[in-house]
Coordinates of C-alpha atoms in Angstrom, one line a residue:
M65 CA 247.7 145.1 29.4
E66 CA 247.0 143.3 32.7
G67 CA 244.5 143.5 35.5
A68 CA 243.4 141.5 38.4
G69 CA 243.2 137.9 37.2
Y70 CA 243.3 138.7 33.5
R71 CA 245.7 139.8 30.8
V72 CA 245.0 141.3 27.3
V73 CA 247.3 139.5 24.9
F74 CA 245.9 141.0 21.7
E75 CA 243.9 144.1 20.9
K76 CA 242.8 145.5 17.5
G77 CA 240.6 148.6 16.8
G78 CA 238.6 149.3 13.7
V79 CA 236.7 146.1 14.0
Y80 CA 233.0 146.8 13.0
L81 CA 229.7 145.0 13.1
H82 CA 227.5 145.6 10.0
T83 CA 223.9 145.5 11.4
S84 CA 221.8 146.5 8.4
A85 CA 220.4 144.3 5.7
K86 CA 220.5 147.1 3.2
K87 CA 222.7 146.8 0.2
Y88 CA 224.8 149.8 1.1
Q89 CA 225.7 150.3 4.8
D90 CA 225.0 153.7 6.2
R91 CA 226.8 155.3 9.1
D92 CA 224.2 154.3 11.7
S93 CA 224.4 150.6 10.7
L94 CA 228.2 150.4 11.4
I95 CA 229.2 149.7 15.0
A96 CA 232.9 150.4 15.6
G97 CA 234.6 148.2 18.2
V98 CA 237.7 146.6 19.6
I99 CA 238.5 142.9 19.4
R100 CA 240.7 141.4 22.2
V101 CA 242.1 138.1 23.2
V102 CA 242.2 137.9 27.0
E103 CA 243.7 135.3 29.3
K104 CA 241.5 135.1 32.4
D105 CA 241.2 132.5 35.2
N106 CA 242.9 129.6 33.3
D107 CA 240.7 130.4 30.2
V108 CA 241.3 132.3 27.1
L109 CA 238.4 134.6 25.8
L110 CA 237.7 136.4 22.6
H111 CA 235.9 139.6 23.4
W112 CA 234.5 142.3 21.2
A113 CA 233.0 145.6 22.6
P114 CA 231.8 148.7 20.8
V115 CA 233.6 152.0 21.3
E116 CA 232.5 155.6 20.6
E117 CA 234.2 157.0 17.6
A118 CA 235.7 159.8 19.5
G119 CA 236.7 157.6 22.5
D120 CA 240.1 156.3 23.4
S121 CA 240.0 152.6 22.6
T122 CA 243.1 152.0 24.7
Q123 CA 241.2 152.9 27.8
I124 CA 238.5 150.3 27.3
L125 CA 239.6 147.1 29.0
F126 CA 238.0 143.7 28.8
S127 CA 234.6 144.7 30.3
K128 CA 230.9 144.7 29.7
K129 CA 228.1 146.2 31.7
D130 CA 225.7 143.7 33.1
S131 CA 222.5 143.8 31.1
S132 CA 220.6 143.7 34.3
G133 CA 222.2 146.9 35.5
G134 CA 220.2 150.0 36.1
D135 CA 221.4 152.8 34.0
S136 CA 222.8 151.3 30.8
C137 CA 222.6 154.5 28.8
A138 CA 223.8 157.6 30.4
S139 CA 223.3 159.8 27.4
E140 CA 219.8 161.0 26.6
E141 CA 221.0 162.5 23.3
E142 CA 222.0 159.4 21.6
P143 CA 219.0 157.7 20.0
T144 CA 218.3 154.1 20.6
F145 CA 219.7 152.0 17.8
D146 CA 216.9 150.6 15.7
P147 CA 218.0 148.4 12.8
G148 CA 214.5 148.1 11.4
Y149 CA 214.0 144.4 12.3
E150 CA 214.2 142.2 15.4
P151 CA 217.2 143.2 17.4
D152 CA 218.2 139.5 17.9
W153 CA 218.8 139.3 14.2
A154 CA 222.2 140.4 12.7
V155 CA 223.2 140.5 9.1
I156 CA 225.0 137.2 9.1
S157 CA 224.2 135.9 12.6
T158 CA 221.0 134.1 13.7
V159 CA 222.2 133.1 17.1
R160 CA 223.2 135.8 19.6
P161 CA 226.1 134.8 21.9
Q162 CA 225.5 134.2 25.6
P163 CA 226.6 137.3 27.6
R164 CA 229.5 136.9 29.9
H165 CA 230.0 138.9 33.1
S166 CA 233.3 140.7 32.9
E167 CA 235.7 142.6 35.1
P168 CA 234.6 146.0 36.2
T169 CA 235.7 148.7 33.8
R170 CA 238.7 150.7 34.6
G171 CA 238.2 153.3 31.9
A172 CA 235.6 154.7 29.6
E173 CA 232.8 152.2 29.0
S174 CA 230.4 152.1 26.1
S175 CA 227.2 153.5 27.6
C176 CA 225.0 153.6 24.6
P177 CA 222.6 150.9 23.4
Q178 CA 225.3 149.7 21.0
G179 CA 226.8 148.0 24.1
S180 CA 224.2 145.3 23.7
W181 CA 226.1 144.0 20.7
A182 CA 229.2 143.2 22.8
F183 CA 230.1 139.5 23.3
S184 CA 232.7 137.3 24.8
V185 CA 233.3 133.6 23.9
S186 CA 235.8 131.1 25.3
L187 CA 238.2 129.8 22.6
G188 CA 237.2 126.3 23.7
E189 CA 233.7 127.0 22.5
L190 CA 234.7 127.8 19.0
K191 CA 234.1 125.2 16.3
S192 CA 235.2 126.9 13.1
I193 CA 236.4 130.2 11.7
R194 CA 235.7 131.4 8.1
R195 CA 237.7 134.1 6.4
S196 CA 236.3 136.3 3.7
K197 CA 237.5 136.1 0.1
P198 CA 240.2 138.6 -0.8
G199 CA 238.9 141.6 -2.8
L200 CA 235.3 141.6 -1.6
S201 CA 234.7 144.7 0.5
W202 CA 236.4 144.7 4.0
A203 CA 237.9 141.6 5.3
Y204 CA 235.8 139.8 7.8
L205 CA 235.8 136.7 10.0
V206 CA 232.8 134.6 11.0
L207 CA 233.1 132.5 14.1
V208 CA 230.9 129.4 14.6
T209 CA 230.5 127.9 18.1
Q210 CA 230.2 124.3 19.1
A211 CA 226.5 124.9 19.6
G212 CA 226.1 125.6 15.9
G213 CA 225.4 129.4 16.1
S214 CA 227.4 132.1 14.3
L215 CA 228.7 135.1 16.2
P216 CA 228.2 138.5 14.5
A217 CA 230.7 138.8 11.6
L218 CA 233.7 140.9 12.5
H219 CA 234.6 143.3 9.7
F220 CA 238.2 144.5 9.9
H221 CA 238.2 148.0 8.4
R222 CA 241.9 148.5 9.2
G223 CA 243.2 145.0 8.6
G224 CA 244.2 142.6 11.3
T225 CA 242.6 139.2 10.4
R226 CA 245.9 137.5 9.9
A227 CA 247.3 138.9 13.1
L228 CA 244.3 137.7 15.1
L229 CA 244.5 134.2 13.5
R230 CA 248.2 134.0 14.4
V231 CA 247.4 134.8 18.0
L232 CA 244.6 132.3 18.1
S233 CA 246.9 129.6 16.7
R234 CA 248.9 129.9 20.0
Y235 CA 246.0 128.4 21.8
L236 CA 244.2 126.4 19.2
L237 CA 244.9 124.1 16.2
L238 CA 243.4 125.8 13.2
A239 CA 243.1 123.1 10.5
S240 CA 242.3 124.4 7.0
S241 CA 239.4 122.5 5.5
P242 CA 240.3 120.4 2.4
Q243 CA 237.2 121.6 0.6
D244 CA 237.4 125.3 1.5
S245 CA 240.7 127.0 2.1
R246 CA 239.1 129.8 3.9
L247 CA 237.4 127.7 6.5
Y248 CA 239.5 126.8 9.6
L249 CA 238.3 123.9 11.8
V250 CA 239.1 124.7 15.5
F251 CA 240.6 122.0 17.8
P252 CA 242.3 122.3 21.2
H253 CA 246.0 121.4 21.2
D254 CA 245.3 118.2 23.1
S255 CA 242.6 116.9 20.9
S256 CA 243.1 113.8 18.8
A257 CA 240.0 114.5 16.7
L258 CA 242.1 116.4 14.2
S259 CA 243.8 113.3 12.9
N260 CA 240.4 111.8 12.0
S261 CA 238.5 114.9 11.0
F262 CA 239.1 115.3 7.3
H263 CA 237.1 112.3 6.3
H264 CA 234.1 114.0 7.8
L265 CA 234.3 116.7 5.1
Q266 CA 234.5 114.3 2.1
L267 CA 231.5 114.8 -0.1
F268 CA 231.4 111.2 -1.5
D269 CA 232.3 107.8 -0.1
Q270 CA 233.3 106.5 -3.5
D271 CA 236.3 107.5 -5.7
S272 CA 235.9 110.1 -8.4
S273 CA 235.2 107.7 -11.2
N274 CA 232.2 106.2 -9.3
V275 CA 231.0 109.7 -8.5
V276 CA 231.0 110.5 -12.2
S277 CA 228.9 107.4 -12.8
R278 CA 226.5 108.4 -10.1
F279 CA 226.2 111.9 -11.5
L280 CA 225.6 110.7 -15.0
Q281 CA 222.8 108.5 -13.7
D282 CA 221.2 111.1 -11.4
P283 CA 222.8 114.5 -11.3
Y284 CA 220.2 116.1 -9.1
S285 CA 220.2 113.7 -6.2
T286 CA 223.9 113.4 -6.4
T287 CA 224.4 117.1 -6.4
F288 CA 222.1 118.0 -3.6
S289 CA 222.8 115.1 -1.4
S290 CA 226.5 115.9 -1.6
F291 CA 225.8 119.6 -0.8
S292 CA 223.6 118.6 2.1
R293 CA 226.5 116.6 3.4
V294 CA 228.6 119.7 3.4
T295 CA 226.0 121.8 5.2
N296 CA 225.3 119.1 7.7
F297 CA 228.9 119.0 8.6
F298 CA 228.8 122.6 9.8
R299 CA 225.8 121.7 11.9
G300 CA 227.3 118.7 13.7
A301 CA 230.3 118.7 15.9
L302 CA 233.3 116.6 15.5
Q303 CA 233.7 114.5 18.6
P304 CA 237.3 114.5 19.9
Q305 CA 238.8 111.0 20.6
P306 CA 240.1 110.2 24.1
E307 CA 243.5 109.1 22.9
G308 CA 246.0 109.9 20.1
A309 CA 248.3 112.6 19.1
A310 CA 247.2 115.6 17.2
S311 CA 248.3 116.0 13.6
D312 CA 251.1 118.4 12.8
L313 CA 249.3 120.9 10.7
P314 CA 250.6 124.3 9.8
P315 CA 249.1 127.5 11.3
P316 CA 247.0 129.7 9.1
P317 CA 248.9 131.1 6.1
D318 CA 250.5 134.5 6.7
D319 CA 251.7 135.2 3.2
E320 CA 248.4 136.4 1.8
P321 CA 247.8 140.1 1.6
E322 CA 245.1 141.5 3.8
P323 CA 242.2 142.4 1.5
G324 CA 241.4 145.6 3.3
F325 CA 239.0 148.1 1.7
E326 CA 238.3 147.3 -1.9
V327 CA 237.0 149.7 -4.5
I328 CA 234.3 147.5 -5.9
S329 CA 232.3 148.1 -2.8
C330 CA 232.1 151.7 -3.7
V331 CA 230.8 151.2 -7.2
E332 CA 227.4 152.8 -7.4
L333 CA 225.2 151.0 -9.9
G334 CA 222.6 153.8 -9.9
P335 CA 218.9 153.3 -9.7
R336 CA 217.3 150.2 -11.2
P337 CA 215.3 151.2 -14.3
T338 CA 211.7 150.4 -14.8
V339 CA 211.1 147.7 -17.5
E340 CA 207.8 147.0 -19.2
R341 CA 207.5 143.8 -21.3
G342 CA 205.5 143.9 -24.5
P343 CA 202.8 141.6 -25.9
P344 CA 203.8 138.3 -27.7
V345 CA 204.6 138.3 -31.4
T346 CA 201.6 137.2 -33.3
E347 CA 201.3 135.4 -36.7
E348 CA 200.3 138.6 -38.3
E349 CA 203.3 140.5 -37.0
W350 CA 205.6 137.6 -38.1
A351 CA 204.0 137.6 -41.6
R352 CA 204.9 141.3 -42.0
H353 CA 208.6 140.3 -41.7
V354 CA 208.4 137.7 -44.5
G355 CA 209.6 139.0 -47.9
P356 CA 208.5 137.9 -51.4
E357 CA 210.8 134.9 -51.5
G358 CA 210.0 133.8 -48.0
R359 CA 213.1 135.5 -46.6
L360 CA 212.7 137.1 -43.3
Q361 CA 213.3 140.9 -43.2
Q362 CA 214.3 143.2 -40.4
V363 CA 215.5 140.3 -38.4
P364 CA 217.1 142.3 -35.5
E365 CA 213.8 144.1 -34.9
L366 CA 212.0 140.8 -35.0
K367 CA 214.4 139.3 -32.5
N368 CA 214.0 142.3 -30.2
R369 CA 210.2 141.8 -30.3
I370 CA 210.6 138.2 -29.3
F371 CA 212.9 139.1 -26.5
S372 CA 210.5 141.7 -25.1
G373 CA 207.3 139.8 -25.5
G374 CA 207.9 136.2 -26.5
L375 CA 205.8 134.4 -29.2
S376 CA 202.2 133.5 -29.4
P377 CA 201.7 129.7 -29.1
S378 CA 200.5 129.2 -32.6
L379 CA 203.7 130.8 -34.0
R380 CA 206.2 128.8 -32.0
R381 CA 206.3 125.7 -34.2
E382 CA 207.7 127.8 -37.1
A383 CA 209.7 130.4 -35.1
W384 CA 211.6 128.0 -32.9
K385 CA 213.2 126.5 -36.0
F386 CA 214.9 129.8 -36.6
L387 CA 215.7 130.6 -33.0
L388 CA 217.4 127.2 -32.6
G389 CA 219.4 127.5 -35.8
Y390 CA 217.7 124.7 -37.7
L391 CA 216.6 127.2 -40.4
S392 CA 218.6 130.2 -41.4
W393 CA 217.2 133.7 -40.8
E394 CA 218.6 134.7 -44.2
G395 CA 217.3 131.7 -46.3
T396 CA 214.5 131.7 -48.8
A397 CA 211.5 129.4 -48.6
E398 CA 213.0 127.1 -51.3
E399 CA 216.3 127.0 -49.5
H400 CA 214.5 126.0 -46.3
K401 CA 212.7 123.1 -48.1
A402 CA 216.0 121.8 -49.6
H403 CA 217.6 122.0 -46.2
I404 CA 214.8 120.1 -44.5
R405 CA 215.0 117.3 -47.1
K406 CA 218.8 117.0 -46.5
K407 CA 218.4 117.0 -42.8
T408 CA 215.6 114.4 -42.9
D409 CA 217.8 112.0 -44.9
E410 CA 220.7 112.6 -42.5
Y411 CA 218.5 112.0 -39.4
F412 CA 217.1 108.6 -40.6
R413 CA 220.6 107.4 -41.6
M414 CA 221.7 108.0 -38.0
K415 CA 218.6 106.5 -36.6
L416 CA 219.2 103.4 -38.7
Q417 CA 222.6 102.9 -37.1
W418 CA 221.1 102.0 -33.7
K419 CA 217.9 100.5 -35.0
S420 CA 219.9 97.9 -37.0
V421 CA 221.9 96.7 -34.0
S422 CA 220.7 93.2 -33.0
P423 CA 220.1 92.2 -29.4
E424 CA 223.2 90.0 -29.6
Q425 CA 225.3 92.9 -30.8
E426 CA 223.9 95.2 -28.1
R427 CA 224.9 92.7 -25.4
R428 CA 228.4 93.2 -26.5
N429 CA 228.0 97.0 -26.7
S430 CA 227.8 98.0 -23.1
L431 CA 227.8 101.7 -24.0
L432 CA 224.8 101.6 -26.2
H433 CA 223.0 99.2 -23.8
G434 CA 223.7 101.7 -21.0
Y435 CA 222.3 104.6 -23.0
R436 CA 219.2 102.7 -24.0
S437 CA 218.5 101.7 -20.4
L438 CA 219.0 105.2 -19.1
I439 CA 216.9 106.8 -21.8
E440 CA 214.0 104.4 -21.3
R441 CA 214.0 105.0 -17.6
D442 CA 214.1 108.8 -17.9
V443 CA 211.6 109.0 -20.7
S444 CA 209.1 107.0 -18.7
R445 CA 209.1 109.8 -16.0
T446 CA 209.5 113.0 -18.2
D447 CA 206.6 115.4 -18.0
R448 CA 204.1 112.6 -17.6
T449 CA 201.5 115.1 -16.2
N450 CA 201.5 116.9 -19.5
K451 CA 198.7 115.7 -21.7
F452 CA 201.1 115.3 -24.6
Y453 CA 203.0 112.6 -22.7
E454 CA 200.4 111.1 -20.4
G455 CA 199.3 107.5 -20.6
P456 CA 201.2 104.2 -20.8
E457 CA 201.2 103.8 -24.6
N458 CA 201.7 107.5 -25.5
P459 CA 203.4 107.9 -28.9
G460 CA 205.2 111.0 -27.7
L461 CA 207.2 108.8 -25.3
G462 CA 208.4 106.7 -28.3
L463 CA 209.5 109.8 -30.1
L464 CA 211.4 111.1 -27.1
N465 CA 213.2 107.7 -26.9
D466 CA 214.1 107.6 -30.6
I467 CA 215.3 111.2 -30.8
L468 CA 217.5 110.7 -27.7
L469 CA 219.0 107.5 -29.0
T470 CA 219.7 109.1 -32.3
Y471 CA 221.4 111.9 -30.6
C472 CA 223.8 109.4 -29.1
M473 CA 224.7 108.5 -32.7
Y474 CA 225.0 112.2 -33.6
H475 CA 227.2 113.1 -30.7
F476 CA 229.3 110.0 -29.8
D477 CA 231.5 111.8 -27.3
L478 CA 228.7 113.2 -25.2
G479 CA 226.0 110.5 -25.6
Y480 CA 223.1 110.8 -23.3
V481 CA 223.2 112.3 -19.8
Q482 CA 220.2 112.6 -17.5
G483 CA 218.6 116.0 -17.9
M484 CA 218.6 115.9 -21.7
S485 CA 215.1 114.5 -21.8
D486 CA 214.0 117.6 -19.8
L487 CA 215.4 119.8 -22.6
L488 CA 213.9 117.8 -25.5
S489 CA 210.4 117.4 -24.1
P490 CA 209.2 121.0 -24.6
I491 CA 210.8 121.1 -28.1
L492 CA 208.9 118.0 -29.2
Y493 CA 205.7 119.3 -27.6
V494 CA 205.9 122.5 -29.7
I495 CA 207.4 121.1 -33.0
Q496 CA 205.4 117.8 -33.1
N497 CA 207.7 116.4 -35.8
E498 CA 210.4 113.9 -35.1
V499 CA 213.0 115.1 -37.6
D500 CA 212.4 118.9 -37.0
A501 CA 212.4 118.3 -33.2
F502 CA 215.7 116.4 -33.4
W503 CA 217.5 119.2 -35.2
C504 CA 216.0 121.9 -33.0
F505 CA 217.2 119.8 -30.0
C506 CA 220.7 119.7 -31.5
G507 CA 220.6 123.4 -31.8
F508 CA 219.7 123.8 -28.1
M509 CA 222.4 121.3 -27.1
E510 CA 225.0 123.5 -28.9
L511 CA 224.2 126.1 -26.3
V512 CA 224.2 123.9 -23.2
Q513 CA 226.1 120.7 -24.0
G514 CA 228.9 121.9 -21.8
N515 CA 226.5 121.5 -18.8
F516 CA 226.5 117.8 -19.4
E517 CA 230.2 117.2 -19.8
E518 CA 231.8 114.8 -17.3
S519 CA 234.3 117.3 -16.1
Q520 CA 231.6 119.8 -15.2
E521 CA 234.0 122.7 -16.0
T522 CA 231.2 124.6 -17.8
M523 CA 228.9 124.4 -14.8
K524 CA 231.7 125.4 -12.4
R525 CA 232.5 128.4 -14.6
Q526 CA 228.8 129.4 -14.8
L527 CA 228.4 129.3 -11.0
G528 CA 231.5 131.4 -10.6
R529 CA 230.1 134.0 -13.0
L530 CA 226.8 133.9 -11.3
L531 CA 228.4 134.7 -8.0
L532 CA 230.5 137.4 -9.6
L533 CA 227.3 139.1 -11.0
L534 CA 225.5 138.7 -7.7
R535 CA 228.5 140.2 -5.8
V536 CA 228.3 143.3 -7.9
L537 CA 224.5 143.6 -7.7
D538 CA 224.1 142.7 -4.0
P539 CA 227.3 142.3 -2.0
L540 CA 225.5 142.2 1.3
L541 CA 223.4 139.2 0.1
C542 CA 226.6 137.5 -0.9
D543 CA 228.1 138.1 2.5
F544 CA 225.0 136.7 4.1
L545 CA 225.0 133.5 1.9
D546 CA 228.7 133.1 2.5
S547 CA 228.3 133.4 6.3
Q548 CA 225.6 130.6 6.1
D549 CA 227.9 128.2 4.2
S550 CA 225.9 128.9 1.0
G551 CA 228.3 131.1 -0.8
S552 CA 228.9 128.6 -3.6
L553 CA 225.3 129.1 -4.8
C554 CA 225.1 125.3 -5.1
F555 CA 221.3 125.6 -4.8
C556 CA 221.3 127.2 -8.3
F557 CA 223.0 124.2 -9.9
R558 CA 219.8 122.7 -11.2
W559 CA 218.6 126.1 -12.5
L560 CA 221.6 126.4 -14.8
L561 CA 221.9 122.8 -15.7
I562 CA 218.5 122.5 -17.5
W563 CA 217.7 126.2 -17.8
F564 CA 215.1 126.4 -15.1
K565 CA 213.0 123.6 -16.7
R566 CA 211.8 122.4 -13.3
E567 CA 211.3 125.8 -11.6
F568 CA 208.5 127.1 -13.8
P569 CA 205.2 125.8 -15.0
F570 CA 205.4 124.2 -18.5
P571 CA 203.9 127.1 -20.4
D572 CA 206.2 129.5 -18.7
V573 CA 209.3 127.4 -19.6
L574 CA 208.3 127.8 -23.3
R575 CA 208.2 131.6 -22.9
L576 CA 211.5 131.7 -20.9
W577 CA 213.4 129.6 -23.4
E578 CA 212.3 131.5 -26.5
V579 CA 213.4 134.8 -24.8
L580 CA 216.8 133.3 -23.9
W581 CA 217.3 131.9 -27.4
T582 CA 217.2 135.4 -28.9
G583 CA 220.7 136.1 -27.4
L584 CA 219.4 139.5 -26.3
P585 CA 220.3 141.8 -24.7
G586 CA 223.6 139.9 -24.6
P587 CA 225.1 136.6 -23.6
N588 CA 224.4 134.9 -20.2
L589 CA 221.0 136.3 -19.7
H590 CA 220.1 133.1 -17.9
L591 CA 222.6 134.1 -15.2
L592 CA 220.7 137.3 -14.7
V593 CA 217.5 135.3 -14.5
A594 CA 219.0 133.5 -11.6
C595 CA 220.1 136.8 -10.1
A596 CA 216.5 138.1 -10.5
I597 CA 215.1 135.1 -8.6
L598 CA 217.6 135.6 -5.8
D599 CA 216.8 139.3 -5.7
M600 CA 213.1 138.6 -5.4
E601 CA 213.8 136.2 -2.5
R602 CA 216.4 138.5 -0.9
D603 CA 214.4 139.7 2.1
T604 CA 212.9 136.3 2.8
L605 CA 216.4 134.7 2.9
M606 CA 218.1 137.4 5.0
L607 CA 215.3 138.5 7.4
S608 CA 214.2 135.0 8.2
G609 CA 217.5 134.0 9.7
F610 CA 217.8 131.0 7.5
G611 CA 220.8 128.6 7.8
S612 CA 222.3 126.7 4.9
N613 CA 219.8 123.8 5.1
E614 CA 216.9 126.2 5.3
I615 CA 218.2 128.2 2.4
L616 CA 218.4 125.1 0.2
K617 CA 214.9 124.0 1.3
H618 CA 213.4 127.4 0.6
I619 CA 215.0 127.6 -2.9
N620 CA 213.7 124.1 -3.7
E621 CA 210.2 125.1 -2.6
L622 CA 210.1 127.9 -5.1
T623 CA 209.4 125.3 -7.8
M624 CA 206.3 126.2 -9.8
K625 CA 205.6 129.3 -7.7
L626 CA 207.6 131.8 -9.8
S627 CA 206.1 134.1 -12.4
V628 CA 208.2 134.1 -15.6
E629 CA 207.1 137.6 -16.6
D630 CA 208.1 139.0 -13.2
V631 CA 211.5 137.2 -13.4
L632 CA 212.2 138.3 -17.0
T633 CA 211.2 141.9 -16.2
R634 CA 213.6 142.0 -13.2
A635 CA 216.4 140.3 -15.1
E636 CA 216.2 142.9 -17.9
A637 CA 216.2 145.7 -15.3
L638 CA 219.3 144.2 -13.7
H639 CA 221.0 144.1 -17.1
R640 CA 220.2 147.7 -17.8
Q641 CA 221.3 148.7 -14.3
L642 CA 224.7 147.0 -14.8
T643 CA 225.3 148.3 -18.3
A644 CA 224.6 151.9 -17.2
C645 CA 227.4 151.7 -14.7
P646 CA 230.5 153.5 -16.1
E647 CA 232.8 151.8 -13.6
L648 CA 231.7 148.2 -14.2
P649 CA 234.6 145.8 -13.7
H650 CA 236.1 144.4 -16.9
N651 CA 235.3 140.8 -16.0
V652 CA 231.7 141.7 -15.4
Q653 CA 231.6 143.4 -18.8
E654 CA 233.0 140.2 -20.3
I655 CA 230.1 138.2 -18.9
L656 CA 227.6 140.6 -20.3
G657 CA 229.3 140.7 -23.7
L658 CA 230.2 144.4 -23.3
A659 CA 234.0 143.7 -23.6
P660 CA 236.1 141.1 -25.3
P661 CA 237.5 138.3 -23.1
A662 CA 240.8 139.2 -21.5
E663 CA 243.9 137.0 -22.0
P664 CA 243.9 134.3 -19.3
H665 CA 246.1 135.0 -16.3
S666 CA 246.8 131.4 -15.5
P667 CA 246.9 127.9 -17.0
S668 CA 243.5 127.3 -15.5
P669 CA 241.2 130.0 -16.8
T670 CA 238.1 128.4 -15.5
A671 CA 239.3 128.1 -11.9
S672 CA 237.4 130.2 -9.4
P673 CA 238.6 131.4 -6.0
L674 CA 235.0 131.9 -4.7
P675 CA 234.1 130.5 -1.3
L676 CA 232.7 127.0 -1.5
S677 CA 233.4 127.1 -5.2
P678 CA 232.2 124.2 -7.4
T679 CA 235.4 124.3 -9.4
R680 CA 237.5 121.8 -7.4
A681 CA 235.7 118.5 -7.1
P682 CA 234.0 117.2 -10.2
P683 CA 231.3 116.7 -11.1
T684 CA 229.2 118.5 -8.4
P685 CA 229.4 121.9 -6.8
P686 CA 231.1 121.2 -3.4
P687 CA 233.4 123.6 -1.6
S688 CA 236.7 124.6 -3.2
T689 CA 240.0 123.1 -2.2
D690 CA 242.2 125.7 -3.9
T691 CA 244.4 127.8 -1.6
A692 CA 245.2 130.7 -4.0
P693 CA 242.6 132.9 -5.8
Q694 CA 242.6 133.1 -9.6
P695 CA 242.3 136.7 -10.8
D696 CA 240.2 135.9 -13.8
S697 CA 237.3 134.8 -11.7
S698 CA 237.4 137.5 -9.1
L699 CA 236.2 141.1 -9.1
E700 CA 238.6 143.5 -10.8
I701 CA 240.2 145.6 -8.0
L702 CA 242.8 148.3 -7.7
P703 CA 246.2 147.5 -6.3
E704 CA 246.2 147.3 -2.5
E705 CA 247.5 150.4 -0.8
E706 CA 247.0 149.3 2.8
D707 CA 250.1 149.6 4.9
E708 CA 251.2 146.1 5.9
G709 CA 251.9 147.5 9.3
A710 CA 248.1 147.8 9.9
D711 CA 248.0 144.0 9.8
S712 CA 250.3 143.4 12.6

């Protein structure tokens, strides 16, 4: 299609803008349009314009009415589009594109207010293009300009993303990011910046072994400084070099199936039920469950009460020993006494192992010396504002130190990793006995020790599962986070690492942990706790137009501002909402413990294809470098039925 001074080289209909922040898009929030690539006056433009559903898209050429024109809406019957928020805000766009004056229309032109969403951008102004993950609603592309703003996401309801990328590759070099296979960096064909660009995306300056060492010493600063390096890359432009040849990189892959419409987007979870939490379990109520021989009775009912209301503070010292597996729910009082005597002897034998090491021996034992130094440093700054640990000569600090060093003797392979002192501190505060606190801590570590493994595979898997749950609960929020380079949920890393220890006030952490230790209503309730927090902050994140750095900053500022009862209530409601869904995908059922784990589909069952996935670069959660999705970590979908011809 040609006109005076311009030529349309690509045109695709069925490309929509989703303009609502609601979880489920209604008809009024979808703006149908046509995407075109146009050669005009020695420039190449990418243009999107809305089109009336009943109109003929072939008649609408590269055109857009001047916003300063007089009659921009000829029809009085069509109501003005009102998305319910500031019109400059789009679901995944915080920066509106600058309007371009176009050629006069030769055919039917969009005359309704939807025309204000039209945009044109020169290909030379593009900085990067992000593709959506296969199997997550309609396929979409997010275009980021050199100025750092995102254009409105283009949702291809009839396919066509691959075809568009192939056309763009005629005019641009599209270099796949080494950290995220779905992010393409855009360079002009004559730019030499491509040959030097990949090092800008590296998360660390050191090799992986040094990174592991840094992470073991300080997982928090290492994690978040690395993540900020990723987000800052998307904010800063790569400056092209004046000389040099461009690297010979392949065009975007064309052997992936176009995701198209996916059935999971149609799964209706139903209304979220109302949940009311109960009062804490008291000593009197606990005593009613103790039988004649000291054996606890009606244990499932007792656990359910702890889950719904927690424990009164005076009861925690006894009840936590059962919740953490130190004492058996089925044992008698005499059996418990014998067990404690045995475990006391075992503890002091392990403690003697490191206590008997002389200073000369320790100088030749770099591992023990490293553990001791790291523990002493961490203990000196753990919960020092708590009265139980305040003061320079506080005996509680000595107990923390001794228990953690003894744990290194108990678990040689894992040893000590920063963050463990955060987990031990509340336990020692409640138990107030060195031996009992040690074995309760060991029970807790049985649940979370994978979080501290050097490979970080457990953390990667948890972040992947968290994103899977959030995708089912709120796909629109996931699309927004993905569009803002936050789709990996890296800001949740600390939450999962130490079970929200630094997010809630100290008394609330005690309540949260004892509820999670019940194992009710199923496994991975801590992931639903994370979903509940994100659900509570959903409107703030989406309606404030936050970018990736602002999202990270906002999440970090939630520390000590959350109500544990509100979060637990919402987490339980989310669980009930999910379990009530008859069409819940099988891999989501696995996470909730509603179905047995399926057989792994690949040699890497923990790999995740999620955008900016943390499963590719240990030990922190940077973007993924995999190029092919793994079915075990993605939503369960029906076989694709879209005609491949729609993608041409």
